[in-house]
Coordinates of C-alpha atoms in Angstrom, one line a residue:
M174 CA 247.1 86.0 187.9
M175 CA 250.6 84.5 188.5
W176 CA 251.5 81.1 187.3
Q177 CA 252.7 80.2 190.8
D178 CA 249.1 80.6 192.0
L179 CA 248.0 77.7 189.8
V180 CA 251.0 75.6 190.8
F181 CA 250.1 76.0 194.5
L182 CA 246.5 75.3 193.7
A183 CA 247.4 72.1 191.9
G184 CA 249.4 70.9 194.9
S185 CA 246.5 71.6 197.2
V186 CA 244.1 69.8 195.0
L187 CA 246.4 66.8 195.0
S188 CA 246.5 66.9 198.8
I189 CA 242.8 67.1 199.0
V190 CA 242.4 64.1 196.6
F191 CA 245.0 62.1 198.7
L192 CA 243.3 63.0 202.0
A193 CA 239.8 62.1 200.8
P194 CA 240.1 58.3 201.4
T195 CA 241.2 59.0 205.0
V196 CA 238.2 61.1 205.6
R197 CA 235.9 58.5 204.1
D198 CA 237.4 55.5 206.0
S199 CA 235.6 55.2 209.3
A200 CA 238.3 52.8 210.6
A201 CA 241.1 55.3 210.0
R202 CA 242.8 56.7 213.1
I203 CA 245.2 59.5 212.6
P204 CA 247.1 60.8 215.6
L205 CA 246.3 64.3 216.7
G206 CA 250.0 65.1 216.8
S207 CA 250.0 64.9 213.0
S208 CA 246.6 66.1 212.1
V209 CA 246.2 69.3 214.3
P210 CA 249.6 70.8 213.1
S211 CA 248.7 70.0 209.5
M212 CA 245.3 71.6 209.9
T213 CA 246.9 74.7 211.4
I214 CA 249.6 74.9 208.7
G215 CA 246.9 74.7 206.0
A216 CA 245.0 77.6 207.6
V217 CA 248.1 79.7 208.0
Y218 CA 249.1 79.1 204.4
S219 CA 245.6 80.0 203.3
F220 CA 245.7 83.3 205.2
T221 CA 249.2 84.0 203.9
Y222 CA 248.3 83.3 200.2
A223 CA 245.2 85.5 200.6
T224 CA 247.2 88.5 201.9
M225 CA 249.6 88.1 198.9
G226 CA 246.6 88.3 196.5
M227 CA 247.0 84.6 195.5
T228 CA 243.3 83.8 195.6
F229 CA 243.4 80.3 194.0
S230 CA 246.2 79.2 196.3
A231 CA 244.3 80.6 199.3
L232 CA 241.2 78.6 198.4
G233 CA 243.3 75.4 197.8
A234 CA 245.0 75.8 201.1
A235 CA 241.7 76.4 202.8
G236 CA 240.4 73.2 201.3
V237 CA 243.4 71.3 202.7
A238 CA 242.8 72.9 206.1
I239 CA 239.2 71.8 206.0
M240 CA 240.2 68.2 205.1
W241 CA 242.6 68.1 208.0
S242 CA 240.0 69.6 210.3
L243 CA 237.6 66.8 209.3
I244 CA 240.4 64.2 210.1
V245 CA 241.0 65.9 213.5
C246 CA 237.3 65.9 214.4
Y247 CA 236.3 62.4 213.1
R248 CA 239.4 60.2 212.6
A249 CA 241.4 60.8 215.8
P250 CA 242.3 57.7 217.8
C251 CA 240.4 58.9 220.9
A252 CA 236.8 58.2 221.7
G253 CA 235.5 61.7 221.3
T254 CA 234.6 63.5 218.1
G255 CA 234.3 67.0 217.0
P256 CA 236.3 70.2 217.9
T257 CA 236.9 68.9 221.4
N258 CA 239.7 66.9 219.9
I259 CA 241.6 70.2 219.3
V260 CA 241.2 71.1 222.9
R261 CA 242.3 67.6 223.9
F262 CA 245.5 68.0 221.8
L263 CA 246.3 71.3 223.4
V264 CA 245.7 70.1 226.9
E265 CA 247.9 67.0 226.2
S266 CA 250.6 69.2 224.6
I267 CA 250.7 71.5 227.6
G268 CA 251.0 68.5 229.9
R269 CA 253.9 67.1 227.9
G270 CA 255.5 70.5 227.9
R271 CA 255.3 70.7 231.6
Q272 CA 256.8 67.2 231.9
F273 CA 259.7 68.2 229.7
V274 CA 260.4 71.4 231.6
T275 CA 260.1 69.9 235.1
G276 CA 261.6 66.5 234.2
A277 CA 258.6 64.8 236.0
R278 CA 257.0 61.7 234.6
G279 CA 253.5 63.1 235.0
D280 CA 251.5 60.5 233.1
E281 CA 248.7 60.8 235.5
H282 CA 248.4 64.6 234.9
V283 CA 248.1 64.2 231.1
S284 CA 245.5 61.4 231.5
S285 CA 243.4 63.2 234.0
A286 CA 243.4 66.4 231.9
T287 CA 242.4 64.4 228.8
E288 CA 239.5 62.8 230.8
Q289 CA 238.3 66.2 231.9
V290 CA 238.1 67.4 228.2
A291 CA 236.2 64.2 227.3
D292 CA 233.5 65.0 230.0

């Protein structure tokens, strides 16, 4: 075992401890623009650490990804809960990307796409 594995594990454990109050607070509302990328990065780090043979780091990063996924599913500012929030984030991101490329305002497109995901 490498000492770096334990250092990364310690950082992940601290992240989990700091995220726990957000998961427990039913009034917390974390934007999907923050939580979905953080969840994804945690999962990518976990996979990367695992392929490097850093088992403890991989488990710690997986724990962080799980905490962020709980925040995505249950602490988003939208009415829906669960994994549909990930789909909602992707649909909204695609809509914003189209707006950026075309230069159109397109607020109606993003809202209607979000409403379709909610149904």
